[in-house]
PDB file of C-alpha atoms and ligand atoms in Angstrom:
ATOM      1  CA  UNK A  18       0.000   0.000   0.000  1.00 57.00           C
ATOM      2  CA  UNK A  19       2.783   2.444   0.933  1.00 71.00           C
ATOM      3  CA  UNK A  20       4.395   1.749  -2.448  1.00 79.00           C
ATOM      4  CA  UNK A  21       1.169   2.594  -4.161  1.00 87.00           C
ATOM      5  CA  UNK A  22       0.933   5.898  -2.283  1.00 90.00           C
ATOM      6  CA  UNK A  23       4.500   6.785  -3.159  1.00 92.00           C
ATOM      7  CA  UNK A  24       3.717   6.125  -6.787  1.00 91.00           C
ATOM      8  CA  UNK A  25       0.762   8.511  -6.662  1.00 89.00           C
ATOM      9  CA  UNK A  26       3.013  11.245  -5.232  1.00 92.00           C
ATOM     10  CA  UNK A  27       5.656  10.550  -7.850  1.00 92.00           C
ATOM     11  CA  UNK A  28       3.111  10.665 -10.647  1.00 88.00           C
ATOM     12  CA  UNK A  29       2.170  14.146  -9.498  1.00 88.00           C
ATOM     13  CA  UNK A  30       5.809  15.252  -9.131  1.00 90.00           C
ATOM     14  CA  UNK A  31       5.536  15.617  -5.375  1.00 94.00           C
ATOM     15  CA  UNK A  32       8.349  14.881  -2.968  1.00 95.00           C
ATOM     16  CA  UNK A  33       7.522  12.014  -0.635  1.00 95.00           C
ATOM     17  CA  UNK A  34       7.072  13.080   2.989  1.00 95.00           C
ATOM     18  CA  UNK A  35       5.531  11.256   5.936  1.00 95.00           C
ATOM     19  CA  UNK A  36       2.831  13.865   6.208  1.00 96.00           C
ATOM     20  CA  UNK A  37       1.852  13.516   2.551  1.00 96.00           C
ATOM     21  CA  UNK A  38       1.729   9.734   2.808  1.00 96.00           C
ATOM     22  CA  UNK A  39      -0.384   9.849   5.981  1.00 96.00           C
ATOM     23  CA  UNK A  40      -2.822  12.412   4.636  1.00 96.00           C
ATOM     24  CA  UNK A  41      -3.232  10.535   1.361  1.00 94.00           C
ATOM     25  CA  UNK A  42      -3.873   7.277   3.196  1.00 94.00           C
ATOM     26  CA  UNK A  43      -6.512   9.012   5.312  1.00 95.00           C
ATOM     27  CA  UNK A  44      -8.339  10.282   2.232  1.00 93.00           C
ATOM     28  CA  UNK A  45      -8.225   6.852   0.609  1.00 91.00           C
ATOM     29  CA  UNK A  46      -9.557   5.137   3.755  1.00 91.00           C
ATOM     30  CA  UNK A  47     -12.206   7.694   4.485  1.00 89.00           C
ATOM     31  CA  UNK A  48     -13.816   7.958   1.031  1.00 82.00           C
ATOM     32  CA  UNK A  49     -15.669  11.067   2.213  1.00 88.00           C
ATOM     33  CA  UNK A  50     -14.555  14.618   1.712  1.00 92.00           C
ATOM     34  CA  UNK A  51     -12.403  15.944   4.564  1.00 94.00           C
ATOM     35  CA  UNK A  52     -11.664  19.389   5.931  1.00 93.00           C
ATOM     36  CA  UNK A  53      -8.472  20.829   7.371  1.00 93.00           C
ATOM     37  CA  UNK A  54     -10.129  20.431  10.802  1.00 93.00           C
ATOM     38  CA  UNK A  55     -10.608  16.693  10.231  1.00 94.00           C
ATOM     39  CA  UNK A  56      -6.904  16.383   9.450  1.00 96.00           C
ATOM     40  CA  UNK A  57      -5.935  18.388  12.546  1.00 96.00           C
ATOM     41  CA  UNK A  58      -8.012  16.091  14.748  1.00 96.00           C
ATOM     42  CA  UNK A  59      -6.598  12.972  13.191  1.00 96.00           C
ATOM     43  CA  UNK A  60      -2.924  13.955  13.007  1.00 97.00           C
ATOM     44  CA  UNK A  61      -1.889  15.711  16.188  1.00 96.00           C
ATOM     45  CA  UNK A  62       1.747  14.957  15.356  1.00 96.00           C
ATOM     46  CA  UNK A  63       1.705  17.496  12.495  1.00 97.00           C
ATOM     47  CA  UNK A  64       1.132  21.196  13.037  1.00 95.00           C
ATOM     48  CA  UNK A  65      -1.571  23.171  11.233  1.00 96.00           C
ATOM     49  CA  UNK A  66       0.827  24.782   8.801  1.00 96.00           C
ATOM     50  CA  UNK A  67       2.273  21.459   7.699  1.00 97.00           C
ATOM     51  CA  UNK A  68      -1.210  20.061   7.119  1.00 97.00           C
ATOM     52  CA  UNK A  69      -2.278  23.216   5.295  1.00 96.00           C
ATOM     53  CA  UNK A  70       0.738  23.037   3.009  1.00 96.00           C
ATOM     54  CA  UNK A  71       0.124  19.361   2.369  1.00 97.00           C
ATOM     55  CA  UNK A  72      -3.471  20.057   1.365  1.00 95.00           C
ATOM     56  CA  UNK A  73      -2.352  22.844  -0.912  1.00 95.00           C
ATOM     57  CA  UNK A  74       0.318  20.775  -2.621  1.00 95.00           C
ATOM     58  CA  UNK A  75      -2.338  18.121  -3.269  1.00 94.00           C
ATOM     59  CA  UNK A  76      -4.707  20.752  -4.628  1.00 90.00           C
ATOM     60  CA  UNK A  77      -2.073  22.243  -6.917  1.00 89.00           C
ATOM     61  CA  UNK A  78      -0.972  18.910  -8.282  1.00 89.00           C
ATOM     62  CA  UNK A  79      -4.415  17.512  -9.030  1.00 85.00           C
ATOM     63  CA  UNK A  80      -4.696  14.930  -6.256  1.00 89.00           C
ATOM     64  CA  UNK A  81      -7.455  16.763  -4.398  1.00 90.00           C
ATOM     65  CA  UNK A  82     -10.117  19.272  -5.321  1.00 88.00           C
ATOM     66  CA  UNK A  83     -11.924  21.779  -3.182  1.00 87.00           C
ATOM     67  CA  UNK A  84     -15.626  21.268  -2.669  1.00 86.00           C
ATOM     68  CA  UNK A  85     -17.547  24.476  -2.092  1.00 76.00           C
ATOM     69  CA  UNK A  86     -19.718  24.358   0.953  1.00 72.00           C
ATOM     70  CA  UNK A  87     -21.916  26.942   2.573  1.00 72.00           C
ATOM     71  CA  UNK A  88     -20.476  26.501   6.063  1.00 71.00           C
ATOM     72  CA  UNK A  89     -17.374  28.372   4.944  1.00 71.00           C
ATOM     73  CA  UNK A  90     -14.902  25.684   5.962  1.00 75.00           C
ATOM     74  CA  UNK A  91     -13.583  24.121   2.782  1.00 85.00           C
ATOM     75  CA  UNK A  92     -13.740  20.400   2.298  1.00 90.00           C
ATOM     76  CA  UNK A  93     -11.519  18.435  -0.023  1.00 92.00           C
ATOM     77  CA  UNK A  94     -12.173  15.344  -2.082  1.00 89.00           C
ATOM     78  CA  UNK A  95      -9.896  13.017  -4.003  1.00 86.00           C
ATOM     79  CA  UNK A  96      -9.680  13.701  -7.716  1.00 79.00           C
ATOM     80  CA  UNK A  97     -10.258  11.156 -10.417  1.00 66.00           C
ATOM     81  CA  UNK A  98      -7.183   9.437 -11.741  1.00 60.00           C
ATOM     82  CA  UNK A  99      -7.458  11.642 -14.763  1.00 56.00           C
ATOM     83  CA  UNK A 100      -6.650  14.879 -12.965  1.00 58.00           C
ATOM     84  CA  UNK A 101      -3.301  16.555 -13.425  1.00 57.00           C
ATOM     85  CA  UNK A 102      -2.027  20.034 -12.552  1.00 56.00           C
ATOM     86  CA  UNK A 103      -3.223  21.504 -15.856  1.00 59.00           C
ATOM     87  CA  UNK A 104      -6.283  19.409 -16.402  1.00 58.00           C
ATOM     88  CA  UNK A 105      -8.652  19.261 -13.485  1.00 56.00           C
ATOM     89  CA  UNK A 106     -11.898  17.528 -14.324  1.00 58.00           C
ATOM     90  CA  UNK A 107     -14.270  18.327 -11.508  1.00 58.00           C
ATOM     91  CA  UNK A 108     -17.588  18.550 -13.165  1.00 67.00           C
ATOM     92  CA  UNK A 109     -19.072  15.858 -11.030  1.00 77.00           C
ATOM     93  CA  UNK A 110     -21.898  15.932  -8.549  1.00 84.00           C
ATOM     94  CA  UNK A 111     -21.374  16.149  -4.797  1.00 87.00           C
ATOM     95  CA  UNK A 112     -23.733  14.791  -2.215  1.00 91.00           C
ATOM     96  CA  UNK A 113     -24.096  16.360   1.203  1.00 92.00           C
ATOM     97  CA  UNK A 114     -25.874  14.477   3.951  1.00 94.00           C
ATOM     98  CA  UNK A 115     -28.027  16.755   6.106  1.00 93.00           C
ATOM     99  CA  UNK A 116     -27.970  14.286   8.987  1.00 95.00           C
ATOM    100  CA  UNK A 117     -24.287  13.433   9.409  1.00 92.00           C
ATOM    101  CA  UNK A 118     -22.843  16.312   7.412  1.00 89.00           C
ATOM    102  CA  UNK A 119     -20.572  14.122   5.265  1.00 89.00           C
ATOM    103  CA  UNK A 120     -19.841  15.246   1.744  1.00 89.00           C
ATOM    104  CA  UNK A 121     -19.095  12.696  -0.953  1.00 88.00           C
ATOM    105  CA  UNK A 122     -17.947  12.882  -4.539  1.00 86.00           C
ATOM    106  CA  UNK A 123     -20.270  11.019  -6.880  1.00 84.00           C
ATOM    107  CA  UNK A 124     -17.674  10.102  -9.421  1.00 71.00           C
ATOM    108  CA  UNK A 125     -19.813   8.124 -11.818  1.00 70.00           C
ATOM    109  CA  UNK A 126     -20.104   9.856 -15.121  1.00 67.00           C
ATOM    110  CA  UNK A 127     -23.400  11.638 -15.311  1.00 70.00           C
ATOM    111  CA  UNK A 128     -24.645  14.262 -17.617  1.00 71.00           C
ATOM    112  CA  UNK A 129     -24.565  17.678 -16.056  1.00 71.00           C
ATOM    113  CA  UNK A 130     -27.489  20.023 -16.595  1.00 74.00           C
ATOM    114  CA  UNK A 131     -27.013  22.224 -19.564  1.00 77.00           C
ATOM    115  CA  UNK A 132     -27.524  25.735 -18.271  1.00 81.00           C
ATOM    116  CA  UNK A 133     -27.638  28.506 -20.777  1.00 89.00           C
ATOM    117  CA  UNK A 134     -25.593  31.546 -19.873  1.00 93.00           C
ATOM    118  CA  UNK A 135     -26.155  35.152 -20.883  1.00 95.00           C
ATOM    119  CA  UNK A 136     -24.443  36.175 -24.085  1.00 95.00           C
ATOM    120  CA  UNK A 137     -20.739  36.731 -23.653  1.00 95.00           C
ATOM    121  CA  UNK A 138     -20.381  34.597 -20.518  1.00 93.00           C
ATOM    122  CA  UNK A 139     -18.068  31.614 -20.446  1.00 87.00           C
ATOM    123  CA  UNK A 140     -18.415  28.771 -17.966  1.00 81.00           C
ATOM    124  CA  UNK A 141     -15.220  27.346 -16.501  1.00 78.00           C
ATOM    125  CA  UNK A 142     -16.698  24.852 -14.090  1.00 73.00           C
ATOM    126  CA  UNK A 143     -19.892  23.583 -12.593  1.00 74.00           C
ATOM    127  CA  UNK A 144     -20.533  22.951  -8.924  1.00 77.00           C
ATOM    128  CA  UNK A 145     -23.545  20.863  -8.214  1.00 82.00           C
ATOM    129  CA  UNK A 146     -24.354  19.725  -4.688  1.00 86.00           C
ATOM    130  CA  UNK A 147     -27.302  17.520  -3.924  1.00 90.00           C
ATOM    131  CA  UNK A 148     -28.300  17.410  -0.301  1.00 92.00           C
ATOM    132  CA  UNK A 149     -30.377  14.850   1.507  1.00 96.00           C
ATOM    133  CA  UNK A 150     -29.646  11.712   3.498  1.00 96.00           C
ATOM    134  CA  UNK A 151     -26.829   9.308   2.783  1.00 94.00           C
ATOM    135  CA  UNK A 152     -27.296   5.543   2.842  1.00 93.00           C
ATOM    136  CA  UNK A 153     -26.116   5.351   6.459  1.00 93.00           C
ATOM    137  CA  UNK A 154     -28.567   7.942   7.697  1.00 96.00           C
ATOM    138  CA  UNK A 155     -31.616   7.301   5.532  1.00 92.00           C
TER     139      UNK A 155
HETATM  140 ZN1   ZN B   5     -25.333  10.692   6.559  1.00 73.70          ZN
HETATM  141 ZN1   ZN B   6     -15.547  15.769  -5.846  1.00 73.70          ZN
END
Protein backbone atom coordinates (compact mmCIF):
# COMPACT_ATOMS: atom_id res chain seq x y z
CA UNK A 1 0.00 0.00 0.00
CA UNK A 2 2.78 2.44 0.93
CA UNK A 3 4.40 1.75 -2.45
CA UNK A 4 1.17 2.59 -4.16
CA UNK A 5 0.93 5.90 -2.28
CA UNK A 6 4.50 6.78 -3.16
CA UNK A 7 3.72 6.13 -6.79
CA UNK A 8 0.76 8.51 -6.66
CA UNK A 9 3.01 11.24 -5.23
CA UNK A 10 5.66 10.55 -7.85
CA UNK A 11 3.11 10.66 -10.65
CA UNK A 12 2.17 14.15 -9.50
CA UNK A 13 5.81 15.25 -9.13
CA UNK A 14 5.54 15.62 -5.37
CA UNK A 15 8.35 14.88 -2.97
CA UNK A 16 7.52 12.01 -0.63
CA UNK A 17 7.07 13.08 2.99
CA UNK A 18 5.53 11.26 5.94
CA UNK A 19 2.83 13.86 6.21
CA UNK A 20 1.85 13.52 2.55
CA UNK A 21 1.73 9.73 2.81
CA UNK A 22 -0.38 9.85 5.98
CA UNK A 23 -2.82 12.41 4.64
CA UNK A 24 -3.23 10.54 1.36
CA UNK A 25 -3.87 7.28 3.20
CA UNK A 26 -6.51 9.01 5.31
CA UNK A 27 -8.34 10.28 2.23
CA UNK A 28 -8.23 6.85 0.61
CA UNK A 29 -9.56 5.14 3.75
CA UNK A 30 -12.21 7.69 4.48
CA UNK A 31 -13.82 7.96 1.03
CA UNK A 32 -15.67 11.07 2.21
CA UNK A 33 -14.56 14.62 1.71
CA UNK A 34 -12.40 15.94 4.56
CA UNK A 35 -11.66 19.39 5.93
CA UNK A 36 -8.47 20.83 7.37
CA UNK A 37 -10.13 20.43 10.80
CA UNK A 38 -10.61 16.69 10.23
CA UNK A 39 -6.90 16.38 9.45
CA UNK A 40 -5.93 18.39 12.55
CA UNK A 41 -8.01 16.09 14.75
CA UNK A 42 -6.60 12.97 13.19
CA UNK A 43 -2.92 13.96 13.01
CA UNK A 44 -1.89 15.71 16.19
CA UNK A 45 1.75 14.96 15.36
CA UNK A 46 1.70 17.50 12.50
CA UNK A 47 1.13 21.20 13.04
CA UNK A 48 -1.57 23.17 11.23
CA UNK A 49 0.83 24.78 8.80
CA UNK A 50 2.27 21.46 7.70
CA UNK A 51 -1.21 20.06 7.12
CA UNK A 52 -2.28 23.22 5.30
CA UNK A 53 0.74 23.04 3.01
CA UNK A 54 0.12 19.36 2.37
CA UNK A 55 -3.47 20.06 1.37
CA UNK A 56 -2.35 22.84 -0.91
CA UNK A 57 0.32 20.77 -2.62
CA UNK A 58 -2.34 18.12 -3.27
CA UNK A 59 -4.71 20.75 -4.63
CA UNK A 60 -2.07 22.24 -6.92
CA UNK A 61 -0.97 18.91 -8.28
CA UNK A 62 -4.41 17.51 -9.03
CA UNK A 63 -4.70 14.93 -6.26
CA UNK A 64 -7.45 16.76 -4.40
CA UNK A 65 -10.12 19.27 -5.32
CA UNK A 66 -11.92 21.78 -3.18
CA UNK A 67 -15.63 21.27 -2.67
CA UNK A 68 -17.55 24.48 -2.09
CA UNK A 69 -19.72 24.36 0.95
CA UNK A 70 -21.92 26.94 2.57
CA UNK A 71 -20.48 26.50 6.06
CA UNK A 72 -17.37 28.37 4.94
CA UNK A 73 -14.90 25.68 5.96
CA UNK A 74 -13.58 24.12 2.78
CA UNK A 75 -13.74 20.40 2.30
CA UNK A 76 -11.52 18.43 -0.02
CA UNK A 77 -12.17 15.34 -2.08
CA UNK A 78 -9.90 13.02 -4.00
CA UNK A 79 -9.68 13.70 -7.72
CA UNK A 80 -10.26 11.16 -10.42
CA UNK A 81 -7.18 9.44 -11.74
CA UNK A 82 -7.46 11.64 -14.76
CA UNK A 83 -6.65 14.88 -12.96
CA UNK A 84 -3.30 16.56 -13.43
CA UNK A 85 -2.03 20.03 -12.55
CA UNK A 86 -3.22 21.50 -15.86
CA UNK A 87 -6.28 19.41 -16.40
CA UNK A 88 -8.65 19.26 -13.49
CA UNK A 89 -11.90 17.53 -14.32
CA UNK A 90 -14.27 18.33 -11.51
CA UNK A 91 -17.59 18.55 -13.17
CA UNK A 92 -19.07 15.86 -11.03
CA UNK A 93 -21.90 15.93 -8.55
CA UNK A 94 -21.37 16.15 -4.80
CA UNK A 95 -23.73 14.79 -2.22
CA UNK A 96 -24.10 16.36 1.20
CA UNK A 97 -25.87 14.48 3.95
CA UNK A 98 -28.03 16.76 6.11
CA UNK A 99 -27.97 14.29 8.99
CA UNK A 100 -24.29 13.43 9.41
CA UNK A 101 -22.84 16.31 7.41
CA UNK A 102 -20.57 14.12 5.27
CA UNK A 103 -19.84 15.25 1.74
CA UNK A 104 -19.10 12.70 -0.95
CA UNK A 105 -17.95 12.88 -4.54
CA UNK A 106 -20.27 11.02 -6.88
CA UNK A 107 -17.67 10.10 -9.42
CA UNK A 108 -19.81 8.12 -11.82
CA UNK A 109 -20.10 9.86 -15.12
CA UNK A 110 -23.40 11.64 -15.31
CA UNK A 111 -24.65 14.26 -17.62
CA UNK A 112 -24.57 17.68 -16.06
CA UNK A 113 -27.49 20.02 -16.59
CA UNK A 114 -27.01 22.22 -19.56
CA UNK A 115 -27.52 25.74 -18.27
CA UNK A 116 -27.64 28.51 -20.78
CA UNK A 117 -25.59 31.55 -19.87
CA UNK A 118 -26.15 35.15 -20.88
CA UNK A 119 -24.44 36.18 -24.08
CA UNK A 120 -20.74 36.73 -23.65
CA UNK A 121 -20.38 34.60 -20.52
CA UNK A 122 -18.07 31.61 -20.45
CA UNK A 123 -18.42 28.77 -17.97
CA UNK A 124 -15.22 27.35 -16.50
CA UNK A 125 -16.70 24.85 -14.09
CA UNK A 126 -19.89 23.58 -12.59
CA UNK A 127 -20.53 22.95 -8.92
CA UNK A 128 -23.55 20.86 -8.21
CA UNK A 129 -24.35 19.72 -4.69
CA UNK A 130 -27.30 17.52 -3.92
CA UNK A 131 -28.30 17.41 -0.30
CA UNK A 132 -30.38 14.85 1.51
CA UNK A 133 -29.65 11.71 3.50
CA UNK A 134 -26.83 9.31 2.78
CA UNK A 135 -27.30 5.54 2.84
CA UNK A 136 -26.12 5.35 6.46
CA UNK A 137 -28.57 7.94 7.70
CA UNK A 138 -31.62 7.30 5.53
ZN1 LIG B 1 -25.33 10.69 6.56
ZN1 LIG C 1 -15.55 15.77 -5.85
